[in-house]
Coordinates of C-alpha atoms and ligand atoms in Angstrom, one line a residue:
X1 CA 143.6 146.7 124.9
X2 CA 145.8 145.1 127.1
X3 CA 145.5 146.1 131.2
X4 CA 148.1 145.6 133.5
X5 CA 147.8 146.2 137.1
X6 CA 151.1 145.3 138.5
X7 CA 154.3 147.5 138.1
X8 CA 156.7 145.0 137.0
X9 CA 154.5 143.6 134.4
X10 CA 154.2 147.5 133.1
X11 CA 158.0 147.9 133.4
X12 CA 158.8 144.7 131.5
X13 CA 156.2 145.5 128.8
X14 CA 157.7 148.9 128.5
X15 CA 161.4 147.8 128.3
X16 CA 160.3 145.2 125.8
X17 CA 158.4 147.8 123.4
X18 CA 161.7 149.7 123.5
X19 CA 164.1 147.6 122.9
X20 CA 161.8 146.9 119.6
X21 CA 162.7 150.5 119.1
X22 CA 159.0 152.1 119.9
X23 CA 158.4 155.3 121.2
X24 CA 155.8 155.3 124.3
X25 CA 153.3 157.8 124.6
X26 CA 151.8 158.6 128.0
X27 CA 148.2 159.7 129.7
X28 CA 148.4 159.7 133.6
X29 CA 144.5 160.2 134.6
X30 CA 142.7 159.4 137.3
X31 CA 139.6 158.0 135.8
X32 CA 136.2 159.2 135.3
X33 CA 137.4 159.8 132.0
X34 CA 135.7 162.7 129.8
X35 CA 136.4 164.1 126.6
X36 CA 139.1 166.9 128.1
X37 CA 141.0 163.4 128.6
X38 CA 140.4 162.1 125.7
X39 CA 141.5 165.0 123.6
X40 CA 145.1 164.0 125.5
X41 CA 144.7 160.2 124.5
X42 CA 143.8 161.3 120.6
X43 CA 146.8 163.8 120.1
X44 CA 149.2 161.0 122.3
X45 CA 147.8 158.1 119.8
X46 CA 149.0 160.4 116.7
X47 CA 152.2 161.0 117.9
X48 CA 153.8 157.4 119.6
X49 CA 153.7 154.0 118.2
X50 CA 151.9 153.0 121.7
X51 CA 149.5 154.6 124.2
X52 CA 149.8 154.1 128.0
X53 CA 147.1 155.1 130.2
X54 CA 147.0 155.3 133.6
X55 CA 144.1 155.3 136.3
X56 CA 145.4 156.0 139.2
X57 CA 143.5 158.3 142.3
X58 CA 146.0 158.8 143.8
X59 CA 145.6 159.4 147.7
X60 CA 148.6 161.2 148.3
X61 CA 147.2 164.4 146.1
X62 CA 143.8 164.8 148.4
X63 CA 144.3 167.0 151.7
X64 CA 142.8 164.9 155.2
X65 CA 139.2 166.9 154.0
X66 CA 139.2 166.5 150.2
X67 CA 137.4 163.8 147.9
X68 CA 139.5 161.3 147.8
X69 CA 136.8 158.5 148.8
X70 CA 134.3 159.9 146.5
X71 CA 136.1 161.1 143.6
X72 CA 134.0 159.4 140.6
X73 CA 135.2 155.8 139.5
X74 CA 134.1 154.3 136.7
X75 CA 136.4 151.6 135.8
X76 CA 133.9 150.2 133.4
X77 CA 133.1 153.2 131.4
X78 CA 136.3 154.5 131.1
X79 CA 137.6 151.3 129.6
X80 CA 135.0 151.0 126.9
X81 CA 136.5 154.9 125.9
X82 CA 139.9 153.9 125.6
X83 CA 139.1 150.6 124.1
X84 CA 136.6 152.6 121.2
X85 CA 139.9 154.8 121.2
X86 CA 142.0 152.5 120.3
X87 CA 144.3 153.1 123.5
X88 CA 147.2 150.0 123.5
X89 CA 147.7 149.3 127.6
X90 CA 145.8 150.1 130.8
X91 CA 147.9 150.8 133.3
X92 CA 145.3 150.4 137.0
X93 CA 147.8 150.0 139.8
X94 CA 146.6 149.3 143.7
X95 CA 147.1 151.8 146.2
X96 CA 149.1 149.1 147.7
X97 CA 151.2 148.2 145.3
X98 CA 152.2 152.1 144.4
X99 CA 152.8 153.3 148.2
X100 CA 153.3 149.9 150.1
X101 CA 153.7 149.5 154.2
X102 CA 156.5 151.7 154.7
X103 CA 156.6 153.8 151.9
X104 CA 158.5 157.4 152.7
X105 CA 160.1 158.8 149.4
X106 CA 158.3 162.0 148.4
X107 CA 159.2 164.7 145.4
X108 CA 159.1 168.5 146.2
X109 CA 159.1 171.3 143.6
X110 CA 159.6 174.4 145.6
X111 CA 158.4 177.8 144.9
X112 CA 156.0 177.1 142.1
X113 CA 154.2 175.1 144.5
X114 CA 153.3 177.3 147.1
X115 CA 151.2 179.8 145.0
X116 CA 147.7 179.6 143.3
X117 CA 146.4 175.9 144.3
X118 CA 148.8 175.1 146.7
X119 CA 148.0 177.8 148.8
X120 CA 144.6 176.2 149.5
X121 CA 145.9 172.6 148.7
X122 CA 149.5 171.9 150.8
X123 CA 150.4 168.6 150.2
X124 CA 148.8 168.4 146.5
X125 CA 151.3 169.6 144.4
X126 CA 154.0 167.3 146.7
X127 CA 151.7 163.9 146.1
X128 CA 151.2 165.0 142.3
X129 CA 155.1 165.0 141.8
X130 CA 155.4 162.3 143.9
X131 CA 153.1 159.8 141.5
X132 CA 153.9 161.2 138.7
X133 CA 157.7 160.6 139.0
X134 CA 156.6 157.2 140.6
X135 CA 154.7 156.4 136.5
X136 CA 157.2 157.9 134.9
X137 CA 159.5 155.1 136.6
X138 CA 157.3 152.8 135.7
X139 CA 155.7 153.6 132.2
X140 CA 159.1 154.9 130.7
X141 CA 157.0 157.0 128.2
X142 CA 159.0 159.1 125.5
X143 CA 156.3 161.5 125.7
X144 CA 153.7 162.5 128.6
X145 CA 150.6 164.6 128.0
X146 CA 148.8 166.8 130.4
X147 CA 145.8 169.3 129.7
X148 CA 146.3 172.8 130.6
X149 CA 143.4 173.1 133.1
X150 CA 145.5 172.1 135.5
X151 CA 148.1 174.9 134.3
X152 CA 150.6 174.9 137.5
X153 CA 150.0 171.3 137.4
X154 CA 151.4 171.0 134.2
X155 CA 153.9 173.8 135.0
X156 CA 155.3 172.2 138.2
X157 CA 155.5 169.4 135.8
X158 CA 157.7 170.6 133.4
X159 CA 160.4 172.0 136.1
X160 CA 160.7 168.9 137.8
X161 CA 161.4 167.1 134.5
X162 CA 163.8 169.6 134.2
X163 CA 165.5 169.9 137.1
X164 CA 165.7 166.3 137.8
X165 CA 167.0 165.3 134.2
X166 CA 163.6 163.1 133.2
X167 CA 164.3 161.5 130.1
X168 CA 160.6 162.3 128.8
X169 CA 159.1 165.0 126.5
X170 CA 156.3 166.7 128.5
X171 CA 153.3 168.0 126.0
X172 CA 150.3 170.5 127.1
X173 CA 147.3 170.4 125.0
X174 CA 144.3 173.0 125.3
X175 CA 141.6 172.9 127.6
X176 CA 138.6 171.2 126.1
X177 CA 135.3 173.3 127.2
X178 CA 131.5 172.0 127.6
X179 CA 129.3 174.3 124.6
X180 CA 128.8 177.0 127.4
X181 CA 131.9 177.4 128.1
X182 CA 132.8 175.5 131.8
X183 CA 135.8 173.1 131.5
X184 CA 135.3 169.6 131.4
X185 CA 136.4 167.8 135.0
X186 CA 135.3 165.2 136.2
X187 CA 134.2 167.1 139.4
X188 CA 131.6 168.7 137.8
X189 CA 129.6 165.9 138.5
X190 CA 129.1 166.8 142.2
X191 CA 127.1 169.7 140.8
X192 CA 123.4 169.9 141.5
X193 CA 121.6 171.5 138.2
X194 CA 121.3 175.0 139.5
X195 CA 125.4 174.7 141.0
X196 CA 126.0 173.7 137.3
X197 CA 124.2 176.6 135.4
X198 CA 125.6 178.9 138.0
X199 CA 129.4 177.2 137.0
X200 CA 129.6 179.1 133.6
X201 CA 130.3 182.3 135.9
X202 CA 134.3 181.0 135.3
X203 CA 134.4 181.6 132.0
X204 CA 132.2 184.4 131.8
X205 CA 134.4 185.7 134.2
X206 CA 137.9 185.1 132.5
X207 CA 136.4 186.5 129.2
X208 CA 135.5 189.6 130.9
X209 CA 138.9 189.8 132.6
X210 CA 140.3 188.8 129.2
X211 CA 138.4 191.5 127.3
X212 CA 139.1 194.3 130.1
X213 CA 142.8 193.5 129.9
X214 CA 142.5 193.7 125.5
X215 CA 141.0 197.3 126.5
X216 CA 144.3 198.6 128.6
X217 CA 143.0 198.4 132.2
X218 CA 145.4 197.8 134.8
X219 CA 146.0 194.5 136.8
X220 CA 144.9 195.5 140.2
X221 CA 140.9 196.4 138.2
X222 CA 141.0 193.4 136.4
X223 CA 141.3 191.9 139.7
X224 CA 138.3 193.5 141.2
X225 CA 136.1 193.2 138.2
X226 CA 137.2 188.9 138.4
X227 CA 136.0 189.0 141.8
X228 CA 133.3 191.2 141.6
X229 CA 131.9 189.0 138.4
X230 CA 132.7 185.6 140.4
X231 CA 130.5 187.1 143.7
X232 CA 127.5 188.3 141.9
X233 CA 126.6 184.5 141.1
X234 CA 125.0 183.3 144.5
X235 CA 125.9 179.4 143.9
X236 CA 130.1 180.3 144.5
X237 CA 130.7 179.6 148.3
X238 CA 134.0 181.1 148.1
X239 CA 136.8 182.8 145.8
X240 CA 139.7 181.1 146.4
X241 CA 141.8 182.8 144.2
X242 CA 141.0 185.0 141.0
X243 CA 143.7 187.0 139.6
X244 CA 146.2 187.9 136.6
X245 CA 149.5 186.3 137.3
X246 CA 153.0 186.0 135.9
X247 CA 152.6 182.8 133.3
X248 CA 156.4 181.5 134.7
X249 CA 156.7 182.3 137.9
X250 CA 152.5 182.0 139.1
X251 CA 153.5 185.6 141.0
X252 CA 149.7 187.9 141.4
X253 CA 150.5 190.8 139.6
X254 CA 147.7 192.6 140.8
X255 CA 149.7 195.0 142.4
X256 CA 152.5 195.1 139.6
X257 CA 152.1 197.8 136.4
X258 CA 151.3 196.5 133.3
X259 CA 153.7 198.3 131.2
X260 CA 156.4 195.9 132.5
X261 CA 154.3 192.9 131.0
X262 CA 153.6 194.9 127.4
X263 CA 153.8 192.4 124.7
X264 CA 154.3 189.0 127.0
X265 CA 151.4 186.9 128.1
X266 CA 149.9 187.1 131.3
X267 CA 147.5 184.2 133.0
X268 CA 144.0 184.8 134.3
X269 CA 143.0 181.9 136.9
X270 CA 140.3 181.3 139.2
X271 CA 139.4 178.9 141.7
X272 CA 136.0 178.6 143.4
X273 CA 134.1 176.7 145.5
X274 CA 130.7 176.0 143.9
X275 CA 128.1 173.4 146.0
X276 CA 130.5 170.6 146.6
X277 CA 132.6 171.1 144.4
X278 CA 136.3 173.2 143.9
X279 CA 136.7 174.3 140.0
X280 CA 139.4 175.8 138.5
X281 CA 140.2 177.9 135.4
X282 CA 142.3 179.6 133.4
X283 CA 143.1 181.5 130.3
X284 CA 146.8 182.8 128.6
X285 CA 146.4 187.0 127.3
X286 CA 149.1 188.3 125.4
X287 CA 148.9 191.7 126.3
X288 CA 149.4 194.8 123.3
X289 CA 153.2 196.3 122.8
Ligands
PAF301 O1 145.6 165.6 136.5 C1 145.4 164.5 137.1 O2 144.4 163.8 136.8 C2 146.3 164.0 138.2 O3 146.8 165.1 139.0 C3 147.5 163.2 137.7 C4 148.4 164.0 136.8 C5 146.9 162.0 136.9 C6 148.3 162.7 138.9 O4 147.6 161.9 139.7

């Protein structure tokens, strides 16, 4: 596996590999690498003649009072994963060297940004586009693959490729789940054993929602029965947001009827604050005709 840690020697490499006519596949991560990342790097090694992966924490994602100096890093570990994966070039930039003295270009995707997350999280969404235009620049992938955890990541993804003409194929692949249920992230290693048993409330929760939407009840009691599920475990600090929303737009349609969603998908999500740590969730329903 080949690292590179300065930009121009990742453009270069990447003009080079297409001028032999390869196609570049794409992992942007931020380390502390687990197997909901991998699952990305495995389905982006079928597809492309080369993987690029990317570790990156990038600081201009983490509000003033977020984790930005102790988000897990593991340079070490992570590269002995993508070197037993078989992952072609490590991309591990500087701070410096991706927002140098000076640096004042930032990309905006309105409206979707400014729900779920964002409403907790201001600037997150803003320095997520913002770096991953900034790779994209630099990588040049044909494809890019995010996990769909981080669904209005991925979404708010997808539009900006869109409306700002990105010549790259985005692909989403499933969330990969620990054997009780709780998604992989790498934040669930702030939890403390208890905070971690308690941390399968989020999927209990989202099956229950799941279940109660399968039986016909209405948007505004799946609502309360998501809350009322996510309160009963003492460990979760706070609900940030638990709700079923419009799958395009990210609108709460607790207050909406369901018969004007019959036979479309809807999206359960959750975020909660656990111990130290803020985990998020989410599942896809189609609703009945
Ligand atoms: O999902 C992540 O790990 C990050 O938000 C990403 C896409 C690598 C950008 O920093």
């Amino acid at each position: 596996m080949k690292v590179i840690e300065h930009i121009g020697q990742m453009q270069e490499t990447s003009r080079a590999l297409r001028r032999e006519g390869k196609e570049i596949g794409f992992v942007p991560t931020m380390g502390a690498l687990h197997e909901g990342h991998l699952s990305l790097i495995r389905r982006c090694k079928e597809e492309n003649d080369t993987t690029v992966v990317s570790i990156f924490v990038n600081p201009t994602q983490f509000g003033p009072t977020e984790d930005y100096e102790r988000y897990p890093r593991d340079l070490e570990g992570d590269s002995e994963k993508l070197r037993s994966l078989g992952v072609d070039i490590l991309f591990f930039p500087s701070v410096e060297e991706m927002y140098p003295e000076g640096y004042s270009t930032y990309v905006e995707v309105e409206g979707l940004s400014n729900h779920l997350c964002g409403l907790f999280r201001p600037s997150h969404f803003r320095g997520v586009a913002t770096v991953v235009t900034k790779l994209f620049n630099i990588v040049m992938p044909h494809r890019a693959y995010f996990g769909l955890k981080d669904y209005q990541q991925a979404l708010i993804i997808k539009r900006m490729v869109r409306d700002l003409n990105m010549d790259v194929q985005i692909i989403t692949c499933p969330t990969v789940r620990e054997v009780d249920g709780l998604a992989m992230s790498s934040r669930n290693q702030y939890l403390s054993e208890s905070e971690r048993r308690s941390a399968t409330v989020i999927y209990r929760t989202l099956l229950r929602a799941k279940e109660a939407l399968e039986r016909g009840e209405d948007f505004g009691t799946v609502k309360t029965l998501m809350v009322e599920t996510l309160s009963s475990e003492p460990h979760v600090k706070e609900i940030q947001y638990a709700s079923v929303y419009d799958p395009e737009s990210l609108e709460d349609l607790s207050q909406r009827q369901r018969e004007d969603y019959s036979g479309s998908e809807v999206l359960l999500a959750i975020a909660v604050i656990i111990g130290p740590a803020r985990l998020i969730d989410n599942m896809l329903v189609r609703l009945r005709d």
